[in-house]
Amino acid sequence: MESISKISSLLETARDLTVEAAQSAGSSRSFGGRVAVRDVPFLQVKKLLDSRHDREILEGLRKVISMMYRSKPCLPYFSSVVKNVASPNIEIKKLVYIYLLHYAESEPDLALLSINTIQKSLTDQNLQVRAMALRVMSGIRVPVISQIVSLAIKRGCGDMSPHVRKAAALAIPKCYKLDPNTLPQLFEYLSVLLGDKQYYVVGSAVTAFLEVCPDRMDLIHKHYRALIRKLVDMDEWGQLAMIRLMTVYARKCFPQRFTKVKKNLNEGFYDDDTDEQGTETPKEEVQVLDPDLELFLKACKPLLQSRNSAVVVAVVRAFLHLGTSEYLDTAVGPLVALLRSGQDLQQIVLYNIVSVCLIRPVSFVPYTSHFFIRSSDVPEVWQLKIELLTLVFPHSESQSKGLILSELEHFTKTSRNDLVCESVRAIGRCAQNDSRTSKRCLNLLLRQTSSEDGNLVAEVLTVVRHLIQQDPVSHMTTVVRLAKNLDTMTNPEARASIIWLVGEFAGIEGEDNIAPDVLRILAKGFADESEPAKLQIILLAAKVYIHYINRTQKPEFEGMASGTQNGEGLDSVTEQNSSTEPEHPIAILWRYILLLARYDTSYDLRDRTRFFKALLGDPTSIQLASLLLLAPKPVPQTPSPSEGRRNWLLGSASLVVGEDAGPNGLSGYETLPEWVQAGQEPDSRVRDEIPTKPQYGEKRDEPASEKLDSALREKAAEKKLNGTGKVTAQMTLDDWLAEEESEGSTESEEDDEDDEEEEEDEDEEDESDEENLGAEKTGLVQRKERLVPLG
C-alpha cells in the first residue's frame, strides 16, 4: 500500500509540473506573439480561489493579481482572496498580502478580519513569513489598528532575525503616518534599532529616523561612532540616508573652528619665522576639524568608489560643506568620472560639477580635457561644459589657456547659431576673468565682425563693448576699427552697439575725434536706419553737441544764463551770435538731426528727441545734461550662467531646475542648518559608547588578538596583590608568551624529575623483589635439608 501511495503522489507531482510547464510555455508564446490577454470569467476565477488544492488557488491568485495590475476591477474577489491568508503555502501568502495592500483601504472591515491571522504569522518559524506579515500589517492604512501595528513593531524589534528587524524599522514611518499619537513609543523602537549590530538594520532605522523625527539628535549621540563604522557596509540607500543625517548632525553638534598657521613658502628647514628684513611670515586661517567629524569624513572616503552616482555626489556634498579643501580635492576625480555615464545622467552630474567649480575651480584644473565638447553632446550638456571651461580658464596654465581659447574659437565657426553665440560669450567671460589674455580674446572676437551672420556679429559686438569699457583709453584704435565697419554692417543690434561705443569716446582727443564725422555720415541715411540705430544716433548727436558746448561755448552760455535772468530768451542770444560769426557745423548738424527725428513715425524716438532738445536748449541745465550724458558708466560684469545655482545643495532637484524652483526650492527641499556656535555644542562625552552585552542568539566574531588580550586581562585580574597592596603591572603579549614558554619548560623539568623518581622507585622495588626471592629460595633449601633425614 505504501508503494502505491508513493506512486500516486509522484504521478500527482508530475501532473502539476506538466501543467505549470504548459502554462509557462503558453504565456511565453503569447508574449512573443503579442497576443492580447483575455479576461477570465468571474465564476471561473472564484472557483479557483475557493478550491482545496494549492495549485488551483495559486493559479487563481495569479489571475487576480494580473487583472489588478491591468486596472481591472478585482474588488469582488476580496472575500475569496482574504480567506486564503491562513494558507501554509508561502507563495499563496505573498500574493494574498499583495492584494491586501492594494485593497485594504477600500474594504477596511473585511481587511480587519484578516488581522488576527496576520498577527499569528508574526510568530511563524519562517523569517520571511514574519517579515512579510509585519510589512503587510503596517501597510494596511486603517487607523483603528495603529496600536496593533505598534505592538507588532515592538515584537519585530526584538526578533532574532535581522530581516524581521529591518521590516520593523521600515514599518515605523507607516505607523507614524497612520497615527501620530504613537510617536513616544516609536522613539523607543528607533533607539533600539539604531543600536542594532547589523548594518542593514541600521540603514533602515536611519531612513525611518529621517522621516519621523529628523530633529531628535539626542537619539543619535550614543550611537554616533557605531553608526559611522557601519557606513561602509550599508546598502546604497542606507548610505545616502546616513550621509544626509550625519551632515546635519555635524552642523548642529560640531562648531566650526579655525587656526592660523604659517604659509608654506618653500623655505629651508632651519628658516625662522622672520626673514632677513625682520618681517613676519604671513599666516593663513585653516579649519580645524573635530575628531568625531574627521572620523565621519574618513569613513566617507571609500564611498567615492561606489557604483551608485548618488552616493558619490552625497560624499562630495559632505566634503564641500563639512571638510577642508584637501577632502574636496580627493572627491573631484570620482565626481568627474561620473561623466562616463549615459547622456541622461551627464547633465545632472554637470550641474553638480558646475556648482562645486563655482566655489573651488582650482580643483578641476587637472580635468580640463574632460570638459571638451563632443559631437554627440546635446545642447544642455555642451552649454555646461563651456561654462566649466570658462570657470577653469583663469586658474589654468598658459598652455591650457591657449587650448581652451582654440576650442572656443573653433566652435565660433560652426553652423549652429546657439553654439556660436555661446562660444562668443564664453570668450568674453575668459577675457573678463583674466586680464592677461584679454588682448588675445579681443582679437579673436574682432575677426568675427566680418562674418555674414548678423546674429553672430551682434553678439560679438556686445562682448567687445563690455571688454572696451574695462579699459577705454587703450582701445581707441579698436573703436575706430569698428566705426569703419558701419558701411558694411547690416544687423540693427550690431550697428547700435558700434554707434554707442563711438558716442562713449566722443570726448577723447577734442577736435580730432571721429564722432562728429561718424554722425555726419549717419545723418545721410537716417531715414533708412532701424529704430535701435536711430535711438543711438540721437544719443550720439546729444553727446557730440554737449562736448562741443563744454569745450568752446561755455562762457557764451554763461552770458545766455544771465540774459535769461534779465528777461532775454535763448533766441535773442542766438541771433546775436549768428550776426557776429558763422554757426559751427556741429550745431547745424544737431539741429538737422532734431528735424529728422521730429517727423519720424516712432513715438519713442520723437519723445526722446524732445527731451534732449529741452535739456540742451536751456542754458541753466547744461550742467545737468553733462551729468546725465557724460557720467562714467559702470564696468559691466558678466556672471557665470549658473551663478544663481550656487546656494542650492548638491544632489537636489532644485539645483537642476534652477530659478524655476522658486526662492525656497521645490517642495520638500531642505537646506543645511548653520554651524553651531562655539560653546553651545553638546559635550563630546555624550558620544562615548556604552559597552553592551551581545544580544540573544548573536555570535560575535573575535579576532585572535582580542582573544589574547582578554586572556591577558583575565590573568592579570587573577594575580595576587604584591607587598605594597598594588596589582602587579600588566604584561605585554610577548611577556605573556615568554612566561608560557618558561612555565612549559618548568613543567617539562618537573615531569622529567618525576620520571626519574619513578624509575628509581621501580629499581628499588626490583631489588627488593630479588632479595625476597633469594630469601625464599634459601628458606626452601633449608626446609629440604631438614626433610631429608626424616625420609
PDB file of N, CA and C in Angstrom, residues 418-471:
ATOM      1  N   ASP A 418      23.245  78.715 -31.961  1.00  0.00           N
ATOM      2  CA  ASP A 418      23.264  78.737 -30.498  1.00  0.00           C
ATOM      3  C   ASP A 418      24.645  78.410 -29.946  1.00  0.00           C
ATOM      4  N   LEU A 419      25.347  77.474 -30.584  1.00  0.00           N
ATOM      5  CA  LEU A 419      26.695  77.142 -30.145  1.00  0.00           C
ATOM      6  C   LEU A 419      27.664  78.282 -30.429  1.00  0.00           C
ATOM      7  N   VAL A 420      27.482  78.951 -31.565  1.00  0.00           N
ATOM      8  CA  VAL A 420      28.352  80.082 -31.906  1.00  0.00           C
ATOM      9  C   VAL A 420      28.197  81.207 -30.888  1.00  0.00           C
ATOM     10  N   CYS A 421      26.971  81.568 -30.585  1.00  0.00           N
ATOM     11  CA  CYS A 421      26.738  82.659 -29.624  1.00  0.00           C
ATOM     12  C   CYS A 421      27.252  82.306 -28.234  1.00  0.00           C
ATOM     13  N   GLU A 422      27.060  81.067 -27.822  1.00  0.00           N
ATOM     14  CA  GLU A 422      27.541  80.653 -26.507  1.00  0.00           C
ATOM     15  C   GLU A 422      29.069  80.675 -26.455  1.00  0.00           C
ATOM     16  N   SER A 423      29.721  80.288 -27.542  1.00  0.00           N
ATOM     17  CA  SER A 423      31.185  80.322 -27.580  1.00  0.00           C
ATOM     18  C   SER A 423      31.702  81.755 -27.521  1.00  0.00           C
ATOM     19  N   VAL A 424      31.029  82.679 -28.200  1.00  0.00           N
ATOM     20  CA  VAL A 424      31.442  84.083 -28.166  1.00  0.00           C
ATOM     21  C   VAL A 424      31.306  84.639 -26.753  1.00  0.00           C
ATOM     22  N   ARG A 425      30.204  84.353 -26.114  1.00  0.00           N
ATOM     23  CA  ARG A 425      30.026  84.822 -24.737  1.00  0.00           C
ATOM     24  C   ARG A 425      31.066  84.211 -23.805  1.00  0.00           C
ATOM     25  N   ALA A 426      31.433  82.956 -24.065  1.00  0.00           N
ATOM     26  CA  ALA A 426      32.452  82.305 -23.234  1.00  0.00           C
ATOM     27  C   ALA A 426      33.808  82.969 -23.410  1.00  0.00           C
ATOM     28  N   ILE A 427      34.146  83.358 -24.626  1.00  0.00           N
ATOM     29  CA  ILE A 427      35.413  84.065 -24.849  1.00  0.00           C
ATOM     30  C   ILE A 427      35.405  85.396 -24.096  1.00  0.00           C
ATOM     31  N   GLY A 428      34.289  86.075 -24.097  1.00  0.00           N
ATOM     32  CA  GLY A 428      34.189  87.325 -23.349  1.00  0.00           C
ATOM     33  C   GLY A 428      34.375  87.117 -21.856  1.00  0.00           C
ATOM     34  N   ARG A 429      33.802  86.033 -21.300  1.00  0.00           N
ATOM     35  CA  ARG A 429      33.985  85.758 -19.871  1.00  0.00           C
ATOM     36  C   ARG A 429      35.435  85.396 -19.555  1.00  0.00           C
ATOM     37  N   CYS A 430      36.083  84.689 -20.474  1.00  0.00           N
ATOM     38  CA  CYS A 430      37.504  84.373 -20.273  1.00  0.00           C
ATOM     39  C   CYS A 430      38.342  85.650 -20.221  1.00  0.00           C
ATOM     40  N   ALA A 431      38.074  86.584 -21.138  1.00  0.00           N
ATOM     41  CA  ALA A 431      38.822  87.848 -21.138  1.00  0.00           C
ATOM     42  C   ALA A 431      38.513  88.675 -19.897  1.00  0.00           C
ATOM     43  N   GLN A 432      37.295  88.599 -19.425  1.00  0.00           N
ATOM     44  CA  GLN A 432      36.911  89.355 -18.233  1.00  0.00           C
ATOM     45  C   GLN A 432      37.557  88.791 -16.971  1.00  0.00           C
ATOM     46  N   ASN A 433      37.696  87.473 -16.898  1.00  0.00           N
ATOM     47  CA  ASN A 433      38.257  86.844 -15.705  1.00  0.00           C
ATOM     48  C   ASN A 433      39.775  86.852 -15.670  1.00  0.00           C
ATOM     49  N   ASP A 434      40.413  87.003 -16.822  1.00  0.00           N
ATOM     50  CA  ASP A 434      41.878  87.000 -16.876  1.00  0.00           C
ATOM     51  C   ASP A 434      42.317  88.154 -17.769  1.00  0.00           C
ATOM     52  N   SER A 435      42.796  89.231 -17.160  1.00  0.00           N
ATOM     53  CA  SER A 435      43.177  90.420 -17.933  1.00  0.00           C
ATOM     54  C   SER A 435      44.403  90.181 -18.800  1.00  0.00           C
ATOM     55  N   ARG A 436      45.231  89.183 -18.479  1.00  0.00           N
ATOM     56  CA  ARG A 436      46.439  88.940 -19.267  1.00  0.00           C
ATOM     57  C   ARG A 436      46.126  88.390 -20.644  1.00  0.00           C
ATOM     58  N   THR A 437      44.980  87.759 -20.796  1.00  0.00           N
ATOM     59  CA  THR A 437      44.611  87.196 -22.094  1.00  0.00           C
ATOM     60  C   THR A 437      43.506  87.996 -22.770  1.00  0.00           C
ATOM     61  N   SER A 438      43.167  89.181 -22.219  1.00  0.00           N
ATOM     62  CA  SER A 438      42.055  89.947 -22.800  1.00  0.00           C
ATOM     63  C   SER A 438      42.383  90.430 -24.212  1.00  0.00           C
ATOM     64  N   LYS A 439      43.650  90.758 -24.472  1.00  0.00           N
ATOM     65  CA  LYS A 439      44.026  91.234 -25.808  1.00  0.00           C
ATOM     66  C   LYS A 439      43.834  90.135 -26.844  1.00  0.00           C
ATOM     67  N   ARG A 440      44.262  88.925 -26.509  1.00  0.00           N
ATOM     68  CA  ARG A 440      44.087  87.819 -27.448  1.00  0.00           C
ATOM     69  C   ARG A 440      42.602  87.518 -27.651  1.00  0.00           C
ATOM     70  N   CYS A 441      41.836  87.552 -26.594  1.00  0.00           N
ATOM     71  CA  CYS A 441      40.397  87.295 -26.720  1.00  0.00           C
ATOM     72  C   CYS A 441      39.742  88.368 -27.584  1.00  0.00           C
ATOM     73  N   LEU A 442      40.170  89.621 -27.424  1.00  0.00           N
ATOM     74  CA  LEU A 442      39.599  90.705 -28.225  1.00  0.00           C
ATOM     75  C   LEU A 442      39.916  90.522 -29.694  1.00  0.00           C
ATOM     76  N   ASN A 443      41.132  90.089 -30.005  1.00  0.00           N
ATOM     77  CA  ASN A 443      41.489  89.848 -31.408  1.00  0.00           C
ATOM     78  C   ASN A 443      40.670  88.705 -31.997  1.00  0.00           C
ATOM     79  N   LEU A 444      40.427  87.682 -31.183  1.00  0.00           N
ATOM     80  CA  LEU A 444      39.592  86.582 -31.668  1.00  0.00           C
ATOM     81  C   LEU A 444      38.182  87.066 -31.988  1.00  0.00           C
ATOM     82  N   LEU A 445      37.667  87.965 -31.182  1.00  0.00           N
ATOM     83  CA  LEU A 445      36.312  88.452 -31.406  1.00  0.00           C
ATOM     84  C   LEU A 445      36.241  89.410 -32.593  1.00  0.00           C
ATOM     85  N   LEU A 446      37.266  90.237 -32.753  1.00  0.00           N
ATOM     86  CA  LEU A 446      37.241  91.197 -33.863  1.00  0.00           C
ATOM     87  C   LEU A 446      37.314  90.496 -35.211  1.00  0.00           C
ATOM     88  N   ARG A 447      37.882  89.315 -35.257  1.00  0.00           N
ATOM     89  CA  ARG A 447      37.907  88.571 -36.522  1.00  0.00           C
ATOM     90  C   ARG A 447      36.514  88.155 -36.954  1.00  0.00           C
ATOM     91  N   GLN A 448      35.618  88.040 -35.991  1.00  0.00           N
ATOM     92  CA  GLN A 448      34.262  87.600 -36.317  1.00  0.00           C
ATOM     93  C   GLN A 448      33.354  88.741 -36.767  1.00  0.00           C
ATOM     94  N   THR A 449      33.847  89.988 -36.684  1.00  0.00           N
ATOM     95  CA  THR A 449      32.982  91.106 -37.077  1.00  0.00           C
ATOM     96  C   THR A 449      32.744  91.163 -38.581  1.00  0.00           C
ATOM     97  N   SER A 450      33.590  90.512 -39.347  1.00  0.00           N
ATOM     98  CA  SER A 450      33.403  90.484 -40.805  1.00  0.00           C
ATOM     99  C   SER A 450      32.524  89.330 -41.251  1.00  0.00           C
ATOM    100  N   SER A 451      31.933  88.602 -40.320  1.00  0.00           N
ATOM    101  CA  SER A 451      31.088  87.467 -40.681  1.00  0.00           C
ATOM    102  C   SER A 451      29.779  87.947 -41.295  1.00  0.00           C
ATOM    103  N   GLU A 452      29.206  87.098 -42.142  1.00  0.00           N
ATOM    104  CA  GLU A 452      27.930  87.417 -42.784  1.00  0.00           C
ATOM    105  C   GLU A 452      26.743  87.116 -41.873  1.00  0.00           C
ATOM    106  N   ASP A 453      26.993  86.423 -40.791  1.00  0.00           N
ATOM    107  CA  ASP A 453      25.925  86.097 -39.846  1.00  0.00           C
ATOM    108  C   ASP A 453      25.684  87.311 -38.952  1.00  0.00           C
ATOM    109  N   GLY A 454      24.548  87.939 -39.109  1.00  0.00           N
ATOM    110  CA  GLY A 454      24.250  89.140 -38.340  1.00  0.00           C
ATOM    111  C   GLY A 454      24.121  88.877 -36.851  1.00  0.00           C
ATOM    112  N   ASN A 455      23.522  87.725 -36.483  1.00  0.00           N
ATOM    113  CA  ASN A 455      23.381  87.414 -35.059  1.00  0.00           C
ATOM    114  C   ASN A 455      24.736  87.231 -34.390  1.00  0.00           C
ATOM    115  N   LEU A 456      25.660  86.592 -35.104  1.00  0.00           N
ATOM    116  CA  LEU A 456      26.996  86.404 -34.558  1.00  0.00           C
ATOM    117  C   LEU A 456      27.690  87.746 -34.358  1.00  0.00           C
ATOM    118  N   VAL A 457      27.591  88.614 -35.345  1.00  0.00           N
ATOM    119  CA  VAL A 457      28.250  89.919 -35.248  1.00  0.00           C
ATOM    120  C   VAL A 457      27.656  90.729 -34.102  1.00  0.00           C
ATOM    121  N   ALA A 458      26.345  90.668 -33.941  1.00  0.00           N
ATOM    122  CA  ALA A 458      25.717  91.406 -32.844  1.00  0.00           C
ATOM    123  C   ALA A 458      26.185  90.894 -31.487  1.00  0.00           C
ATOM    124  N   GLU A 459      26.297  89.581 -31.351  1.00  0.00           N
ATOM    125  CA  GLU A 459      26.772  89.015 -30.089  1.00  0.00           C
ATOM    126  C   GLU A 459      28.228  89.379 -29.852  1.00  0.00           C
ATOM    127  N   VAL A 460      29.027  89.347 -30.920  1.00  0.00           N
ATOM    128  CA  VAL A 460      30.449  89.694 -30.799  1.00  0.00           C
ATOM    129  C   VAL A 460      30.611  91.141 -30.362  1.00  0.00           C
ATOM    130  N   LEU A 461      29.863  92.044 -30.957  1.00  0.00           N
ATOM    131  CA  LEU A 461      29.999  93.459 -30.625  1.00  0.00           C
ATOM    132  C   LEU A 461      29.526  93.756 -29.203  1.00  0.00           C
ATOM    133  N   THR A 462      28.534  93.027 -28.747  1.00  0.00           N
ATOM    134  CA  THR A 462      28.109  93.202 -27.346  1.00  0.00           C
ATOM    135  C   THR A 462      29.224  92.812 -26.384  1.00  0.00           C
ATOM    136  N   VAL A 463      29.893  91.706 -26.696  1.00  0.00           N
ATOM    137  CA  VAL A 463      31.002  91.266 -25.847  1.00  0.00           C
ATOM    138  C   VAL A 463      32.176  92.229 -25.956  1.00  0.00           C
ATOM    139  N   VAL A 464      32.462  92.697 -27.181  1.00  0.00           N
ATOM    140  CA  VAL A 464      33.564  93.642 -27.379  1.00  0.00           C
ATOM    141  C   VAL A 464      33.293  94.941 -26.625  1.00  0.00           C
ATOM    142  N   ARG A 465      32.065  95.383 -26.644  1.00  0.00           N
ATOM    143  CA  ARG A 465      31.714  96.607 -25.928  1.00  0.00           C
ATOM    144  C   ARG A 465      31.998  96.468 -24.435  1.00  0.00           C
ATOM    145  N   HIS A 466      31.691  95.306 -23.868  1.00  0.00           N
ATOM    146  CA  HIS A 466      31.973  95.082 -22.454  1.00  0.00           C
ATOM    147  C   HIS A 466      33.472  95.079 -22.174  1.00  0.00           C
ATOM    148  N   LEU A 467      34.250  94.524 -23.103  1.00  0.00           N
ATOM    149  CA  LEU A 467      35.699  94.488 -22.902  1.00  0.00           C
ATOM    150  C   LEU A 467      36.313  95.882 -23.032  1.00  0.00           C
ATOM    151  N   ILE A 468      35.812  96.682 -23.955  1.00  0.00           N
ATOM    152  CA  ILE A 468      36.362  98.028 -24.146  1.00  0.00           C
ATOM    153  C   ILE A 468      36.057  98.905 -22.948  1.00  0.00           C
ATOM    154  N   GLN A 469      34.910  98.700 -22.331  1.00  0.00           N
ATOM    155  CA  GLN A 469      34.548  99.518 -21.168  1.00  0.00           C
ATOM    156  C   GLN A 469      35.468  99.263 -19.976  1.00  0.00           C
ATOM    157  N   GLN A 470      36.133  98.112 -19.944  1.00  0.00           N
ATOM    158  CA  GLN A 470      37.040  97.850 -18.842  1.00  0.00           C
ATOM    159  C   GLN A 470      38.294  98.727 -18.914  1.00  0.00           C
ATOM    160  N   ASP A 471      38.727  99.097 -20.105  1.00  0.00           N
ATOM    161  CA  ASP A 471      39.901  99.962 -20.273  1.00  0.00           C
ATOM    162  C   ASP A 471      39.674 100.828 -21.509  1.00  0.00           C
TER     163      ASP A 471
END
